[in-house]
PDB file of C-alpha atoms in Angstrom:
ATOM      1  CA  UNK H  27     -15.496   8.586  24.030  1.00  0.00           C
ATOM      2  CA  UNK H  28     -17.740   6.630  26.161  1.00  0.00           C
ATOM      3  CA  UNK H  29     -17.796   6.827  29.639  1.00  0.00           C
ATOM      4  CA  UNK H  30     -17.199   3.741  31.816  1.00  0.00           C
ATOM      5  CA  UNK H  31     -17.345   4.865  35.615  1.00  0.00           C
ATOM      6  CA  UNK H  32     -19.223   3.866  37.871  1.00  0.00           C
ATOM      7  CA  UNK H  33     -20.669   7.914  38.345  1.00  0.00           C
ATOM      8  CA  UNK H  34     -22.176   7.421  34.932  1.00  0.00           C
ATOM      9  CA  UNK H  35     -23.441   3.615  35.236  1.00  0.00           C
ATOM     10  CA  UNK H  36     -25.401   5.042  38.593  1.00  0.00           C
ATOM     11  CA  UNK H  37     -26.765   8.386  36.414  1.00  0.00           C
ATOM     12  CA  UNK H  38     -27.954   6.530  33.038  1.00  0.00           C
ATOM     13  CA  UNK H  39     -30.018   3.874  35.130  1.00  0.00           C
ATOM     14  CA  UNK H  40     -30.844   5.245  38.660  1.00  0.00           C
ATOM     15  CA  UNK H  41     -34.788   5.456  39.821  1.00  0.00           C
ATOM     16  CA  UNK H  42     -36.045   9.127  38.848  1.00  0.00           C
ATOM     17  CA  UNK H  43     -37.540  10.090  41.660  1.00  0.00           C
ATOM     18  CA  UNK H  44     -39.739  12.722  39.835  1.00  0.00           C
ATOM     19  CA  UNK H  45     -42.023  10.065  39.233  1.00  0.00           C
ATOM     20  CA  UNK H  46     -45.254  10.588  41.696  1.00  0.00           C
ATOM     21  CA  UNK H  47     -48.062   8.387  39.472  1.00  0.00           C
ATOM     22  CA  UNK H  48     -49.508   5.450  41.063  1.00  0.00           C
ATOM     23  CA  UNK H  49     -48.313   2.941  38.363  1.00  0.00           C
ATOM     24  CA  UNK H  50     -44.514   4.042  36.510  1.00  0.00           C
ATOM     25  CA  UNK H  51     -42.263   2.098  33.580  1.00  0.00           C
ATOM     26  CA  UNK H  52     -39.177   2.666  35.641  1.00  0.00           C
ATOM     27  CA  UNK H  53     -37.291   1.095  32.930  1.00  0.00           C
ATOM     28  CA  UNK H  54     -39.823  -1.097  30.007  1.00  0.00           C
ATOM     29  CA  UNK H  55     -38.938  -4.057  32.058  1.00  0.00           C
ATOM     30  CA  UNK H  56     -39.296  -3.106  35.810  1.00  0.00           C
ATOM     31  CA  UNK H  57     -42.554  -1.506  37.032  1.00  0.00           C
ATOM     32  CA  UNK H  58     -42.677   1.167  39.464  1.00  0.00           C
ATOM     33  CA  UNK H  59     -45.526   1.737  41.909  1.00  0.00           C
ATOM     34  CA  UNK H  60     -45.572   4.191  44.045  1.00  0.00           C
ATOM     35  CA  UNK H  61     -47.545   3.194  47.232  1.00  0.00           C
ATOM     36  CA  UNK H  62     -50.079   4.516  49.257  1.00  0.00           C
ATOM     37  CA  UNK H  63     -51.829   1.912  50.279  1.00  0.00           C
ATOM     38  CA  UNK H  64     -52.522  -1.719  48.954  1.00  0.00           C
ATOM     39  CA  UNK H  65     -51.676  -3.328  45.551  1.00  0.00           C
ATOM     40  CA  UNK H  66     -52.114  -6.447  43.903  1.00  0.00           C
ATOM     41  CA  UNK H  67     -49.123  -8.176  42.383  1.00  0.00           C
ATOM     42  CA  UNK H  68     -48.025 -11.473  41.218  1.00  0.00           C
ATOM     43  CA  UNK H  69     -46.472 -13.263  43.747  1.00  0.00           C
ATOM     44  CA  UNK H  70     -43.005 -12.977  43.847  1.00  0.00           C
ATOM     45  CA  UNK H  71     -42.716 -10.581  41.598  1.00  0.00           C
ATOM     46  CA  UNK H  72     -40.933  -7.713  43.783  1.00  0.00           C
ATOM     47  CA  UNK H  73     -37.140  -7.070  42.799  1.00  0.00           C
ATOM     48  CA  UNK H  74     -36.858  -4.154  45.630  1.00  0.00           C
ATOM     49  CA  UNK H  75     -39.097  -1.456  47.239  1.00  0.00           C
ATOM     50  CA  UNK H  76     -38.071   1.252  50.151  1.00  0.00           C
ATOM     51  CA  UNK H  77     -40.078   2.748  52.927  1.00  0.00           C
ATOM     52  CA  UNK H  78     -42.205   0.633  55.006  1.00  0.00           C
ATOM     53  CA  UNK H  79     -44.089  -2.176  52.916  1.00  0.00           C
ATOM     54  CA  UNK H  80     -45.614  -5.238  53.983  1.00  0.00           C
ATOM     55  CA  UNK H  81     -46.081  -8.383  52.063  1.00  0.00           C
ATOM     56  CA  UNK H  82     -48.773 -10.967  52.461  1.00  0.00           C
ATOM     57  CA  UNK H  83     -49.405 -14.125  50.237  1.00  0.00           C
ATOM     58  CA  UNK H  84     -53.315 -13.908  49.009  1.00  0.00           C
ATOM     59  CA  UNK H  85     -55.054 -15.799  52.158  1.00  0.00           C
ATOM     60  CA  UNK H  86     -57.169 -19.074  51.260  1.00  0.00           C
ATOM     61  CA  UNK H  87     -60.875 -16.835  51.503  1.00  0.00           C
ATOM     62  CA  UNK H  88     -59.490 -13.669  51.089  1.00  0.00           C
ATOM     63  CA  UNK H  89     -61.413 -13.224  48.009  1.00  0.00           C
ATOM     64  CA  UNK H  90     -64.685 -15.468  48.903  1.00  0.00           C
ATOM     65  CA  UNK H  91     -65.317 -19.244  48.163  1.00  0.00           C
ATOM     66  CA  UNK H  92     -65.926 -18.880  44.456  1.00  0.00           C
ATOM     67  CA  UNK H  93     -62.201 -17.781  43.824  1.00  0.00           C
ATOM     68  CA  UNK H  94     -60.460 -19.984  46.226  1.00  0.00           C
ATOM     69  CA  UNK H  95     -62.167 -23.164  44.479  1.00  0.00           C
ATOM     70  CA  UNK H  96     -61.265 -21.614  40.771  1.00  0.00           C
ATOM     71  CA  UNK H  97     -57.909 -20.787  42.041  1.00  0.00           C
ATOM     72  CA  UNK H  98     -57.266 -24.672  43.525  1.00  0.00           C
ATOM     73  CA  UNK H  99     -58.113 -25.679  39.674  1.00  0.00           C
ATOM     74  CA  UNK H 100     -55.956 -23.393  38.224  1.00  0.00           C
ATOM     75  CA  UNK H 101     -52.763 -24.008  40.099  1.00  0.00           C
ATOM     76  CA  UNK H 102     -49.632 -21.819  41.375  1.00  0.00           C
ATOM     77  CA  UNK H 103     -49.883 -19.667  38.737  1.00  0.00           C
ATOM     78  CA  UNK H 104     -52.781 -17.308  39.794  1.00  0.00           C
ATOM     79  CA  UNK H 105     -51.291 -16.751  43.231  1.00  0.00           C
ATOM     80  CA  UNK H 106     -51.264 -13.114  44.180  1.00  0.00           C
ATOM     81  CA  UNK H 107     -49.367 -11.209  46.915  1.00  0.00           C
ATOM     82  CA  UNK H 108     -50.575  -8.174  48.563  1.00  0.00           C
ATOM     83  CA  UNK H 109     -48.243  -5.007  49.654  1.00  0.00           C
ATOM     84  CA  UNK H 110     -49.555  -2.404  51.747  1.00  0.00           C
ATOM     85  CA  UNK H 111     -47.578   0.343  52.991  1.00  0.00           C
ATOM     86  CA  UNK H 112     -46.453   3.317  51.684  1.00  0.00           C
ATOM     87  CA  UNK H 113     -42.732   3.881  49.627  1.00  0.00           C
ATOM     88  CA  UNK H 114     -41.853   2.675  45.919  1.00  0.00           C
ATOM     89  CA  UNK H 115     -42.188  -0.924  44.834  1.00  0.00           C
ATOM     90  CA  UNK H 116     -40.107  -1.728  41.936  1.00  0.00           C
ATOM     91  CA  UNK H 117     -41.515  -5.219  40.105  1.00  0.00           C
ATOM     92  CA  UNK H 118     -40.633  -7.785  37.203  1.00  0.00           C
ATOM     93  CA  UNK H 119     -40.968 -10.559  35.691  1.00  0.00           C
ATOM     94  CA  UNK H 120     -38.241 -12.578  34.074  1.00  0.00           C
ATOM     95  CA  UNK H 121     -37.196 -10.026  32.312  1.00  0.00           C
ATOM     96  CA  UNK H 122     -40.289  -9.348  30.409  1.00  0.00           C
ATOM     97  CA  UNK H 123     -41.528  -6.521  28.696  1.00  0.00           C
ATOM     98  CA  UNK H 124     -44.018  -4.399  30.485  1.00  0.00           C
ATOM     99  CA  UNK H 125     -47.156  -3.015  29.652  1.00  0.00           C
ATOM    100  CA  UNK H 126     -49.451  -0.562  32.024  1.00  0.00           C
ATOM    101  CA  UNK H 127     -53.295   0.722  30.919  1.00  0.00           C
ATOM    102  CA  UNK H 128     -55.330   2.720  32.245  1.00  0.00           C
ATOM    103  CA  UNK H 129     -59.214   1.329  32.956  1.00  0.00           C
ATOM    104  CA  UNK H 130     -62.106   3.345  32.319  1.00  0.00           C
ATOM    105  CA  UNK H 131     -64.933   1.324  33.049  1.00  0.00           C
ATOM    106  CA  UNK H 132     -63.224  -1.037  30.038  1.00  0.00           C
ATOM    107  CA  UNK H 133     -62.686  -4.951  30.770  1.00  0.00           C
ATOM    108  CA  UNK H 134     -59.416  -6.714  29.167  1.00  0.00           C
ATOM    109  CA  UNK H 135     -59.119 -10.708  29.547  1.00  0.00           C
ATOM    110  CA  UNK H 136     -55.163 -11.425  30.525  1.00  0.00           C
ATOM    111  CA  UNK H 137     -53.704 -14.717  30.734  1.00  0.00           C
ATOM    112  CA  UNK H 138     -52.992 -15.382  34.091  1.00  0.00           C
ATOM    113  CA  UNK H 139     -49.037 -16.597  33.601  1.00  0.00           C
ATOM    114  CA  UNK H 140     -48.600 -12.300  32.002  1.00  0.00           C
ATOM    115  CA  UNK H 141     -50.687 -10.477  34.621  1.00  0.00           C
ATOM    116  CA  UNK H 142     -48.098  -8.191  36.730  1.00  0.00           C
ATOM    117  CA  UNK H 143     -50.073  -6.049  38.773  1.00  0.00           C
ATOM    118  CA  UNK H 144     -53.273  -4.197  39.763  1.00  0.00           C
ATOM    119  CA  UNK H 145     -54.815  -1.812  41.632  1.00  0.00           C
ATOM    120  CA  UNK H 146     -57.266  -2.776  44.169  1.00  0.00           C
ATOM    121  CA  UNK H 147     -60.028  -0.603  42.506  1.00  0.00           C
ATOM    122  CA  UNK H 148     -59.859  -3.187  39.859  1.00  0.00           C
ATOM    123  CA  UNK H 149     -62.241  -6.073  39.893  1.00  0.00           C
ATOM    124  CA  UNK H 150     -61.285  -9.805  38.652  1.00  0.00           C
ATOM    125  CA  UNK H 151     -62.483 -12.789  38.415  1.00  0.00           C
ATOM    126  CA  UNK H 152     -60.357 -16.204  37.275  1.00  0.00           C
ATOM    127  CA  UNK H 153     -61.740 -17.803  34.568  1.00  0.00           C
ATOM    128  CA  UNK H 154     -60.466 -21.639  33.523  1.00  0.00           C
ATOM    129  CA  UNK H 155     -60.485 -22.429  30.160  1.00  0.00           C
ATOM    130  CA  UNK H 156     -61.681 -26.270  30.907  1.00  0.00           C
ATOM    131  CA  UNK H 157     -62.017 -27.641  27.256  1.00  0.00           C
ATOM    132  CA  UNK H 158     -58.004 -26.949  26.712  1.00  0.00           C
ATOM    133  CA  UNK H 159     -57.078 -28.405  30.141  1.00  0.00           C
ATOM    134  CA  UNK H 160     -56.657 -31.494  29.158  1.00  0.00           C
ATOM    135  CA  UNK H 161     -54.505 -30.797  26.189  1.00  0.00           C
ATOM    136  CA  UNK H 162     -51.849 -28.336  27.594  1.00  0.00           C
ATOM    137  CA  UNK H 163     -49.563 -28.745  30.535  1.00  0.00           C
ATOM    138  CA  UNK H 164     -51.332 -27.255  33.528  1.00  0.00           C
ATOM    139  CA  UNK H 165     -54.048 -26.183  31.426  1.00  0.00           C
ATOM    140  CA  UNK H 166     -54.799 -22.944  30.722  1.00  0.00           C
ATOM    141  CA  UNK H 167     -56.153 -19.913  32.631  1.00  0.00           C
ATOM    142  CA  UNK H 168     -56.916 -16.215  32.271  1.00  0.00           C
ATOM    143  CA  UNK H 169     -57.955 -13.307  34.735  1.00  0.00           C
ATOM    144  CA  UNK H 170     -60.784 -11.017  33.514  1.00  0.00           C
ATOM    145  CA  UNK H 171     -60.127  -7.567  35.146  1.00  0.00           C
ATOM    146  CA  UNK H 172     -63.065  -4.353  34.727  1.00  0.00           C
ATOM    147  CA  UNK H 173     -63.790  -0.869  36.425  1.00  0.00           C
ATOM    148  CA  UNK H 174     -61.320   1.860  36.682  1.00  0.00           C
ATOM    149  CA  UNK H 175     -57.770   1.477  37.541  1.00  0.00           C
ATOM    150  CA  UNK H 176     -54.149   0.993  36.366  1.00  0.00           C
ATOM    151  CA  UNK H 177     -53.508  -2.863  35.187  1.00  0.00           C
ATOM    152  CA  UNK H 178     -49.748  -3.940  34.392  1.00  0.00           C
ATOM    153  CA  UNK H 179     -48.948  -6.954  32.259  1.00  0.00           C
ATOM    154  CA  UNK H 180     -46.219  -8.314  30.662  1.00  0.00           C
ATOM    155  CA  UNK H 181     -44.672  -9.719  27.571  1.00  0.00           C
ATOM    156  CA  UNK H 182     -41.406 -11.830  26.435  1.00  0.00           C
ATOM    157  CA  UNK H 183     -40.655  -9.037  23.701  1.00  0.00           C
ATOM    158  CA  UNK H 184     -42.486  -6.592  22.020  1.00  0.00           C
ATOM    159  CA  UNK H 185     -46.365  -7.192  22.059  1.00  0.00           C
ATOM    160  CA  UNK H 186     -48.264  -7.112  18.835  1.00  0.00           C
ATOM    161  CA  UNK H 187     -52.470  -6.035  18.916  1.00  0.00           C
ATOM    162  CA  UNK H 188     -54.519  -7.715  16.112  1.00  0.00           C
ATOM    163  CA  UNK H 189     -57.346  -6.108  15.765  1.00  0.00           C
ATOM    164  CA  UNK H 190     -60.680  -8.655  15.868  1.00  0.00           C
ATOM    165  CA  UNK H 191     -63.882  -7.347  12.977  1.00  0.00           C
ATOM    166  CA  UNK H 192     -66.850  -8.587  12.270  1.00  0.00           C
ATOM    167  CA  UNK H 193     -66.670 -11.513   9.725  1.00  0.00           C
ATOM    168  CA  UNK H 194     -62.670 -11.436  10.251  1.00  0.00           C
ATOM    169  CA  UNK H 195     -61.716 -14.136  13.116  1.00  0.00           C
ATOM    170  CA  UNK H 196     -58.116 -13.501  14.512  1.00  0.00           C
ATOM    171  CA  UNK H 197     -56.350 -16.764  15.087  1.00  0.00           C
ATOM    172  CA  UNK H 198     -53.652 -17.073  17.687  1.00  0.00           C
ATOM    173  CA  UNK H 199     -51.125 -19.616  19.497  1.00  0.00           C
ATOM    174  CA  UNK H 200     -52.539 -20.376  23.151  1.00  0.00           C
ATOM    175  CA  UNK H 201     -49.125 -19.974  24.080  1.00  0.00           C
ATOM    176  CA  UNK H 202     -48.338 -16.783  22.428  1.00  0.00           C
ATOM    177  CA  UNK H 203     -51.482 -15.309  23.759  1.00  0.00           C
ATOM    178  CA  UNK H 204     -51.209 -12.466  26.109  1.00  0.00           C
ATOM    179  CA  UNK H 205     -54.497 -10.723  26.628  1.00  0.00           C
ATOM    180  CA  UNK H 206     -57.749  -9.756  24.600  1.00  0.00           C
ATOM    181  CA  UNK H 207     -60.482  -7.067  25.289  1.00  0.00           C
ATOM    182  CA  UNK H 208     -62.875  -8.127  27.504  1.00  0.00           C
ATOM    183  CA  UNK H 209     -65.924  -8.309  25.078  1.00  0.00           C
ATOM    184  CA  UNK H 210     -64.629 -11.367  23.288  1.00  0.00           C
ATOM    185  CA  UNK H 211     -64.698 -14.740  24.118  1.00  0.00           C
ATOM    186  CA  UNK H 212     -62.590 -17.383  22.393  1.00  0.00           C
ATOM    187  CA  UNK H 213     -63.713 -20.613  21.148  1.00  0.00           C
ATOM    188  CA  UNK H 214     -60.815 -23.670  20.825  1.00  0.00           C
ATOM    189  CA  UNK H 215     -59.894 -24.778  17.433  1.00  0.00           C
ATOM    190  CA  UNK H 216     -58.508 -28.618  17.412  1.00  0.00           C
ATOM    191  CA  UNK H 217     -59.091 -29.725  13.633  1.00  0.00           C
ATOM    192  CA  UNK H 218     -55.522 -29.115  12.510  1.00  0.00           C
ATOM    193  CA  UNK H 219     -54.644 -31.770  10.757  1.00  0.00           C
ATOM    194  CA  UNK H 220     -51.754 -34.487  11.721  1.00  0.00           C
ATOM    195  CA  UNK H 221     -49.568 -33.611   8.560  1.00  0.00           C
ATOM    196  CA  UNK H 222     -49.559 -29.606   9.731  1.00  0.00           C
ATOM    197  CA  UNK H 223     -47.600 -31.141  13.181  1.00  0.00           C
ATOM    198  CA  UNK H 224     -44.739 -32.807  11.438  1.00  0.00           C
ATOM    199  CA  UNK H 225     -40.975 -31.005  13.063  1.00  0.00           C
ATOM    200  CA  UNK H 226     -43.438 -28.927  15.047  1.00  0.00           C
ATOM    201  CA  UNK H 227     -44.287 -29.001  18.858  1.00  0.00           C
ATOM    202  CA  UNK H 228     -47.753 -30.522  19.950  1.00  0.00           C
ATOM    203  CA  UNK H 229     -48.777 -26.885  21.329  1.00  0.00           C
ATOM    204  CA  UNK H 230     -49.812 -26.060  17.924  1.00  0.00           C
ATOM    205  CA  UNK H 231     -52.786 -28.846  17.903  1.00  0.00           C
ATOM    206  CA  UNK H 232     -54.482 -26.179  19.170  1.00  0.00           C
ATOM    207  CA  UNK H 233     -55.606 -22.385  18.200  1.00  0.00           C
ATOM    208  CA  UNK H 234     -58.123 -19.698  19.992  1.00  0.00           C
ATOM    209  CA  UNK H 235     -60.514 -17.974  17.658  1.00  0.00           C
ATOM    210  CA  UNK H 236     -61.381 -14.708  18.310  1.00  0.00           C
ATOM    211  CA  UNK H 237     -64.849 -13.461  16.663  1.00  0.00           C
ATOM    212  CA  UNK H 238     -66.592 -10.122  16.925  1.00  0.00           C
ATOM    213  CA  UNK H 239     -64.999  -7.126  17.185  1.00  0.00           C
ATOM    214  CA  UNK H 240     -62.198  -6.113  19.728  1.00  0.00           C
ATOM    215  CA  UNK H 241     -58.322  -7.136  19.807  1.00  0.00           C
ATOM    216  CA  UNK H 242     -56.539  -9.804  21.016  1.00  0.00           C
ATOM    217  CA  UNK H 243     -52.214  -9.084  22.106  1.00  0.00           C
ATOM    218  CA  UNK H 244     -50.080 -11.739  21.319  1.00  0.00           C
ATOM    219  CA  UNK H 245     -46.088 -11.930  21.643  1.00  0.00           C
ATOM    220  CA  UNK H 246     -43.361 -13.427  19.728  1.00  0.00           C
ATOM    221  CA  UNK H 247     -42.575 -16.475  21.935  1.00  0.00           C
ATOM    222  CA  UNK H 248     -44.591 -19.515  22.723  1.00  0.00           C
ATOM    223  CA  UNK H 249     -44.577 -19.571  26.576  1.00  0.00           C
ATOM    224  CA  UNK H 250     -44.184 -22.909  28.169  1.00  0.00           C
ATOM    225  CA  UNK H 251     -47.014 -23.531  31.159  1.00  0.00           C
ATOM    226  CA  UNK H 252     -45.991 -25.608  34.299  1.00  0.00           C
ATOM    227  CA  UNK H 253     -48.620 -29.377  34.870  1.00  0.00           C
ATOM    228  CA  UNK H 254     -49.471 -27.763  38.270  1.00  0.00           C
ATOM    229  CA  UNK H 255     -48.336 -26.024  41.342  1.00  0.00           C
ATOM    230  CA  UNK H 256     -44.446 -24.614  42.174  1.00  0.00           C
ATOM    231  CA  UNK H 257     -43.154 -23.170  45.068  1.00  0.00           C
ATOM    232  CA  UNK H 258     -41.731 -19.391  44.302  1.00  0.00           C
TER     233      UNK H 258
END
């Protein structure tokens, strides 16, 4: 017979504080970082955190002229917050899936709306995909992250990889697109024909081509981009 009390609620989903590593799954959907020092997260992305943490929007030149003119391009949803301090930082995302690797001098490409998190080891640059600005809401952006480090993203459902070869181009959704190894760049696809658009939403005008050889994540959900900046 099941147990309903409250005891049992607070023992099947309480924080395990076993966990010590710098980046935990606390549960798939909530990420778990236990502080030292600084982090990088998406703004507004902290659901609760104890011990002594500070918060701090990303400052207009905290990251150098280049970045604060990409990120005025890209819009609201680049904006990072910084947390130093030291305790446990527990953060989500609407309620979607979570995803943490571990950087060894390796580069992924994440779209900017499904980055979560990063260490400040980690370096990134923003990266505006120009040609398909004009043809999506707000455009589209991703965030190229390198070096060594723990990088969290996330994903509405389970993420699938497709794996890119040479002479076999993966073809994906913008919108379904979550990140791609870093090697690859993709090239915009906008020759589908009228007829293939009937009962079907005018995302799918569009496709990224991935050639080479890497992988490319996508997830089962077409994600819906805001025309420009929010407040949060």
């Amino acid at each position: 017979m099941e147990n309903y009390t409250i005891e049992e609620f607070i023992r099947k989903t309480q924080q395990d504080e076993q966990e010590n590593d710098y980046f935990e799954l606390e549960t798939e959907r909530i990420l778990e970082v236990n502080l030292t020092d600084t982090v990088w997260a998406k703004a507004g992305s902290m659901i609760s955190y104890t011990g002594q943490i500070k918060f701090e929007r990303e400052r207009m030149l905290e990251h150098g002229v280049s970045k604060m003119f990409k990120k005025a391009l890209t819009g609201e949803g680049t904006s990072l917050m910084k947390a130093t301090g030291k305790g446990r930082l527990y953060l989500a995302d609407q309620g979607k899936k979570v995803t943490i690797f571990e950087l060894n001098n390796e580069s992924i490409t994440v779209n900017g709306n499904d980055l979560l998190a990063f260490e400040p080891s980690i370096d990134w640059e923003i990266k505006l995909m120009r040609k398909v600005a004009g043809m999506m809401a707000g455009g589209l952006f991703n965030v190229q992250l390198s070096g060594k480090g723990r990088v969290a993203i996330t994903s509405h459902y389970e993420p699938l990889t497709l794996l890119v070869r040479p002479g076999e181009p993966v073809i994906t959704d913008p919108n379904a697109t979550v990140a791609w190894s870093g090697n690859l760049t993709p090239e915009f696809r906008t020759d589908v024909s009228f007829r293939t658009l009937i009962g079907r939403g005018s995302g799918e005008s569009i496709q990224m081509e991935f050639k080479g050889e890497g992988f490319v994540i996508v997830q089962p959900f077409e994600e819906v981009y805001s025309a420009g900046p929010t407040s949060s």
